Tab-separated table of C-alpha atoms and ligand atoms in Angstrom:
chain	number	residue	atom	x	y	z
A	1	MET	CA	18.786	-55.949	-52.639
A	2	ASN	CA	17.889	-59.189	-52.274
A	3	PRO	CA	14.440	-60.461	-53.442
A	4	LEU	CA	12.161	-62.075	-51.287
A	5	ASN	CA	9.772	-64.805	-51.993
A	6	HIS	CA	9.813	-67.355	-49.622
A	7	VAL	CA	9.999	-67.051	-45.347
A	8	ALA	CA	10.484	-70.481	-43.224
A	9	ILE	CA	10.001	-70.329	-39.487
A	10	ILE	CA	10.419	-73.513	-37.131
A	11	MET	CA	8.449	-71.996	-34.492
A	12	ASP	CA	10.312	-72.793	-31.227
A	13	GLY	CA	9.998	-72.284	-27.752
A	14	ASN	CA	6.138	-72.489	-26.551
A	15	GLY	CA	6.466	-75.000	-24.363
A	16	ARG	CA	8.793	-72.739	-22.175
A	17	TRP	CA	7.225	-69.993	-22.774
A	18	GLY	CA	3.838	-71.308	-21.291
A	19	VAL	CA	5.314	-73.119	-18.109
A	20	LYS	CA	7.105	-69.385	-17.577
A	21	ASN	CA	4.363	-67.645	-18.082
A	22	LYS	CA	1.471	-69.639	-17.640
A	23	ASN	CA	2.395	-72.767	-15.776
A	24	SER	CA	1.938	-74.387	-18.663
A	25	ARG	CA	3.548	-76.069	-21.897
A	26	ASN	CA	0.249	-76.554	-23.558
A	27	LEU	CA	-1.236	-72.563	-22.825
A	28	GLY	CA	2.400	-71.612	-24.663
A	29	HIS	CA	0.917	-73.603	-27.618
A	30	LYS	CA	-2.371	-71.582	-27.210
A	31	GLU	CA	-0.815	-68.532	-26.927
A	32	GLY	CA	1.924	-69.036	-30.226
A	33	LEU	CA	-1.129	-69.101	-31.974
A	34	PHE	CA	-1.250	-65.063	-32.099
A	35	ALA	CA	2.016	-65.261	-33.180
A	36	VAL	CA	1.323	-66.875	-36.071
A	37	GLU	CA	-1.727	-64.780	-37.029
A	38	LYS	CA	0.722	-61.444	-36.669
A	39	ILE	CA	3.357	-62.972	-39.031
A	40	ILE	CA	0.875	-63.892	-41.588
A	41	LYS	CA	-0.704	-60.627	-41.720
A	42	GLN	CA	3.249	-58.739	-41.551
A	43	THR	CA	4.009	-61.327	-44.354
A	44	ILE	CA	1.289	-60.310	-47.009
A	45	LYS	CA	2.115	-56.231	-45.291
A	46	ARG	CA	5.713	-57.029	-46.824
A	47	ASP	CA	4.050	-58.848	-50.345
A	48	ILE	CA	5.692	-61.841	-49.382
A	49	LYS	CA	4.166	-64.896	-51.673
A	50	TYR	CA	5.612	-67.762	-49.455
A	51	LEU	CA	5.442	-68.750	-45.810
A	52	THR	CA	6.279	-72.181	-44.871
A	53	LEU	CA	5.547	-72.805	-41.009
A	54	PHE	CA	6.705	-75.634	-39.016
A	55	ALA	CA	3.811	-76.884	-36.828
A	56	PHE	CA	4.457	-80.507	-35.900
A	57	SER	CA	7.678	-82.729	-36.518
A	58	THR	CA	8.042	-86.441	-37.220
A	59	GLU	CA	10.228	-86.492	-34.030
A	60	ASN	CA	7.138	-84.436	-32.202
A	61	TRP	CA	5.404	-87.494	-31.484
A	62	LYS	CA	7.704	-88.742	-28.744
A	63	ARG	CA	5.704	-86.019	-26.685
A	64	PRO	CA	3.489	-86.895	-24.072
A	65	ASN	CA	0.256	-88.154	-25.652
A	66	ILE	CA	-1.334	-84.906	-23.345
A	67	GLU	CA	0.267	-82.801	-25.181
A	68	ILE	CA	0.158	-84.053	-28.730
A	69	ALA	CA	-3.658	-84.257	-28.378
A	70	TYR	CA	-3.861	-80.593	-27.348
A	71	LEU	CA	-1.421	-79.505	-30.582
A	72	PHE	CA	-3.771	-81.423	-32.699
A	73	LYS	CA	-6.831	-80.047	-31.440
A	74	LEU	CA	-5.857	-76.561	-31.233
A	75	LEU	CA	-4.699	-76.888	-35.202
A	76	GLU	CA	-7.973	-78.105	-35.313
A	77	LYS	CA	-10.043	-75.160	-33.937
A	78	PHE	CA	-7.996	-72.888	-35.168
A	79	LEU	CA	-9.089	-73.994	-38.863
A	80	LYS	CA	-12.518	-74.305	-38.086
A	81	GLU	CA	-12.220	-70.892	-36.595
A	82	LYS	CA	-10.267	-68.798	-38.840
A	83	LEU	CA	-10.619	-71.104	-42.388
A	84	SER	CA	-12.903	-68.735	-44.056
A	85	GLU	CA	-11.108	-65.235	-42.855
A	86	LEU	CA	-7.948	-66.924	-44.288
A	87	ASP	CA	-9.707	-67.628	-47.827
A	88	LYS	CA	-10.709	-64.010	-47.942
A	89	GLN	CA	-7.091	-62.346	-47.260
A	90	ASN	CA	-6.629	-64.351	-50.455
A	91	ILE	CA	-4.298	-67.140	-48.874
A	92	LYS	CA	-3.251	-69.913	-50.398
A	93	LEU	CA	-3.099	-73.079	-47.852
A	94	LYS	CA	-1.071	-76.173	-48.549
A	95	ILE	CA	0.171	-79.160	-46.082
A	96	ILE	CA	3.826	-80.825	-46.172
A	97	GLY	CA	4.042	-83.511	-44.691
A	98	ARG	CA	3.360	-87.810	-44.510
A	99	ARG	CA	-0.665	-87.121	-44.018
A	100	LYS	CA	-1.057	-89.268	-40.963
A	101	PHE	CA	-3.828	-88.210	-38.610
A	102	SER	CA	-7.434	-88.589	-38.076
A	103	LEU	CA	-10.454	-89.118	-40.164
A	104	LYS	CA	-11.703	-86.159	-39.212
A	105	LEU	CA	-8.261	-83.682	-38.625
A	106	ASN	CA	-7.666	-85.239	-42.175
A	107	LYS	CA	-10.840	-84.351	-43.666
A	108	ILE	CA	-10.297	-80.707	-42.488
A	109	LEU	CA	-7.171	-80.132	-43.756
A	110	GLU	CA	-8.248	-81.460	-47.232
A	111	GLU	CA	-10.850	-78.964	-47.276
A	112	ALA	CA	-9.224	-76.108	-46.434
A	113	GLU	CA	-6.437	-76.873	-49.169
A	114	LYS	CA	-9.577	-77.224	-51.701
A	115	ILE	CA	-11.112	-74.355	-50.351
A	116	THR	CA	-7.891	-71.924	-50.909
A	117	PHE	CA	-6.616	-73.569	-53.923
A	118	ASN	CA	-6.801	-70.701	-56.191
A	119	ASN	CA	-5.850	-68.384	-53.843
A	120	THR	CA	-2.744	-65.987	-55.299
A	121	LYS	CA	-1.906	-63.076	-52.590
A	122	LEU	CA	-0.072	-65.644	-50.150
A	123	GLN	CA	0.736	-69.563	-50.305
A	124	ILE	CA	1.206	-70.502	-46.453
A	125	ASN	CA	2.842	-74.118	-46.092
A	126	LEU	CA	2.034	-75.813	-43.327
A	127	ALA	CA	4.306	-78.680	-42.016
A	128	LEU	CA	2.371	-81.160	-40.418
A	129	ASN	CA	3.971	-84.411	-39.225
A	130	TYR	CA	7.061	-83.131	-41.511
A	131	GLY	CA	10.901	-84.705	-41.368
A	132	SER	CA	12.589	-83.596	-43.976
A	133	LYS	CA	14.477	-86.951	-44.299
A	134	ASN	CA	11.320	-88.645	-44.910
A	135	GLU	CA	10.555	-86.404	-47.430
A	136	LEU	CA	13.338	-87.621	-49.052
A	137	ILE	CA	12.528	-90.760	-48.527
A	138	ASP	CA	9.188	-90.116	-50.075
A	139	GLY	CA	10.206	-88.173	-53.028
A	140	ILE	CA	13.461	-90.790	-54.504
A	141	LYS	CA	10.602	-93.604	-54.030
A	142	LEU	CA	8.137	-91.596	-56.236
A	143	LEU	CA	11.140	-90.788	-59.030
A	144	ASN	CA	12.141	-93.974	-58.936
A	145	LYS	CA	8.753	-95.120	-59.497
A	146	LYS	CA	8.537	-92.581	-62.374
A	147	ASN	CA	11.644	-93.729	-63.969
A	148	GLU	CA	13.200	-90.629	-63.335
A	149	LYS	CA	17.038	-89.698	-63.452
A	150	ILE	CA	18.346	-89.098	-60.155
A	151	THR	CA	18.979	-85.011	-61.331
A	152	ILE	CA	18.759	-82.213	-58.627
A	153	LYS	CA	16.073	-80.898	-60.381
A	154	ASN	CA	13.925	-84.418	-60.476
A	155	ILE	CA	14.494	-84.510	-56.678
A	156	SER	CA	13.720	-80.646	-55.985
A	157	ASN	CA	10.295	-82.036	-58.100
A	158	ASN	CA	9.370	-84.710	-56.561
A	159	LEU	CA	9.529	-83.276	-52.614
A	160	TYR	CA	6.316	-81.841	-51.020
A	161	THR	CA	7.818	-78.592	-52.149
A	162	LYS	CA	7.341	-78.735	-55.740
A	163	ASN	CA	7.168	-75.864	-57.681
A	164	ILE	CA	7.942	-73.368	-54.459
A	165	PRO	CA	10.808	-71.275	-54.552
A	166	ASP	CA	13.769	-72.714	-51.852
A	167	PRO	CA	13.463	-70.274	-48.700
A	168	ASP	CA	15.014	-67.089	-48.502
A	169	ILE	CA	15.133	-66.492	-44.781
A	170	LEU	CA	14.796	-69.454	-42.349
A	171	ILE	CA	13.884	-68.172	-39.085
A	172	ARG	CA	14.365	-70.094	-35.753
A	173	THR	CA	12.826	-68.833	-32.920
A	174	GLY	CA	13.351	-70.296	-28.974
A	175	ASN	CA	17.561	-69.666	-28.941
A	176	THR	CA	18.368	-72.813	-29.847
A	177	LYS	CA	20.462	-73.382	-33.290
A	178	ARG	CA	19.512	-76.183	-34.751
A	179	LEU	CA	16.828	-77.532	-38.132
A	180	SER	CA	15.739	-79.885	-36.392
A	181	ASN	CA	15.082	-82.297	-39.316
A	182	PHE	CA	13.335	-79.244	-41.368
A	183	LEU	CA	13.638	-78.521	-45.365
A	184	LEU	CA	17.378	-79.723	-44.998
A	185	TRP	CA	17.533	-79.634	-49.220
A	186	GLN	CA	15.866	-76.401	-49.578
A	187	LEU	CA	17.752	-74.986	-47.120
A	188	ALA	CA	21.210	-75.271	-49.496
A	189	TYR	CA	21.475	-71.517	-49.826
A	190	THR	CA	19.004	-70.178	-47.220
A	191	GLU	CA	20.283	-66.735	-44.855
A	192	ILE	CA	19.416	-68.316	-41.509
A	193	PHE	CA	18.651	-66.295	-38.704
A	194	PHE	CA	18.142	-67.622	-35.174
A	195	GLU	CA	16.774	-65.338	-32.545
A	196	LYS	CA	16.589	-65.793	-28.851
A	197	LYS	CA	13.331	-64.827	-28.335
A	198	LEU	CA	10.347	-67.825	-27.353
A	199	TRP	CA	7.882	-67.825	-30.551
A	200	PRO	CA	4.733	-66.695	-28.554
A	201	ASP	CA	7.292	-63.505	-27.839
A	202	PHE	CA	7.837	-62.856	-31.174
A	203	ASN	CA	6.260	-59.874	-33.125
A	204	GLU	CA	5.814	-57.729	-36.727
A	205	LYS	CA	9.251	-55.860	-35.195
A	206	ASP	CA	11.331	-58.166	-34.984
A	207	TYR	CA	10.141	-60.069	-37.999
A	208	ASP	CA	11.002	-56.781	-40.035
A	209	LYS	CA	14.533	-56.290	-38.179
A	210	ILE	CA	14.963	-59.705	-40.187
A	211	ILE	CA	13.939	-58.670	-43.353
A	212	LYS	CA	15.845	-55.336	-43.442
A	213	LYS	CA	18.901	-57.610	-42.442
A	214	TYR	CA	18.782	-59.810	-45.620
A	215	LYS	CA	17.785	-57.366	-47.844
A	216	SER	CA	21.066	-55.694	-47.123
A	217	ILE	CA	23.430	-59.574	-47.355
A	218	LYS	CA	25.593	-60.449	-50.103
A	219	ARG	CA	24.635	-63.552	-51.300
A	220	ASN	CA	27.174	-65.223	-53.302
A	221	PHE	CA	25.682	-68.924	-54.128
A	222	GLY	CA	29.838	-69.472	-54.781
A	223	ASN	CA	29.810	-67.103	-56.958
A	224	ILE	CA	32.506	-63.974	-55.689
B	1	LIG	C1	7.438	-75.261	-30.769
B	1	LIG	O1	7.944	-75.110	-29.133
B	1	LIG	C2	5.954	-76.005	-31.514
B	1	LIG	C3	6.001	-77.392	-31.660
B	1	LIG	C4	7.193	-78.559	-31.768
B	1	LIG	C5	4.876	-77.928	-31.590
B	1	LIG	P1	8.066	-76.644	-28.447
B	1	LIG	O2	6.918	-76.930	-27.811
B	1	LIG	O3	9.058	-77.123	-28.684
B	1	LIG	O4	8.613	-75.278	-27.693
B	1	LIG	P2	9.819	-75.633	-26.447
B	1	LIG	O5	11.363	-75.572	-27.281
B	1	LIG	O6	9.853	-77.129	-25.149
B	1	LIG	O7	9.905	-74.513	-25.372
B	2	LIG	C1	10.957	-78.319	-33.803
B	2	LIG	O1	11.100	-77.915	-32.384
B	2	LIG	C2	9.757	-77.947	-34.708
B	2	LIG	C3	8.810	-77.629	-34.389
B	2	LIG	C4	9.073	-76.074	-33.960
B	2	LIG	C5	7.254	-77.863	-34.854
B	2	LIG	P1	11.348	-78.889	-31.661
B	2	LIG	O2	10.816	-78.301	-30.605
B	2	LIG	O3	10.815	-80.136	-31.882
B	2	LIG	O4	12.955	-79.301	-31.698
B	2	LIG	P2	13.966	-80.086	-31.016
B	2	LIG	O5	13.494	-81.288	-30.645
B	2	LIG	O6	14.400	-79.203	-29.723
B	2	LIG	O7	15.310	-80.129	-31.895
B	3	LIG	MG1	11.187	-76.936	-28.519
């Protein structure tokens, strides 16, 4: 059985779910938060130590301002309402991505990271304004500045995900088979699961099915 330390998820399909069920993309984003809560709970239940959630990509700035504003309001509200509960559940929150948000949101994010810093049950990495190509550029710049040699280890140690093991599982919901600039370096040997369901419909059972399948896969890492 394969050990399972880290699950990464591209939570795709909120917009389509919203249009189909509530005639509004934004209400699909709102609904998506229920799936986030379910999956966090199940991740703890399965004793998985890292969960990385793709919430907003560097490319998502191309969307209409109204949708972007709604997404960030939703995030703000979620953190305000749920932070103490997350903290109580011993969850550590880390933001990965370039931090270019409003002063208010920056403060909320910093506060959330600070409050939960010493928590040990589960680490949630929230990918916000995250792009893998930017991450590599930022990392290589840092490495240059410190005059470090270009090695696999040094590159890994200068990414936003430093000290976090690479994902064992990547799940993308929403019936689309692409990586959309997510964790390109870290996913080198990850088992990838593309899920037809839209994110708000994704539930614990779907998650458990993937975990079960993952556990039985023969992972070679180049060996035989
Ligand atoms: C993913 O859902 C969530 C974000 C990108 C914030 P989408 O909003 O991309 O939903 P679809 O793919 O348009 O249905
Ligand atoms: C990926 O979904 C980003 C997030 C889930 C946050 P997108 O819906 O933005 O991806 P593309 O543009 O369809 O590839
Ligand atoms: Mg999408």
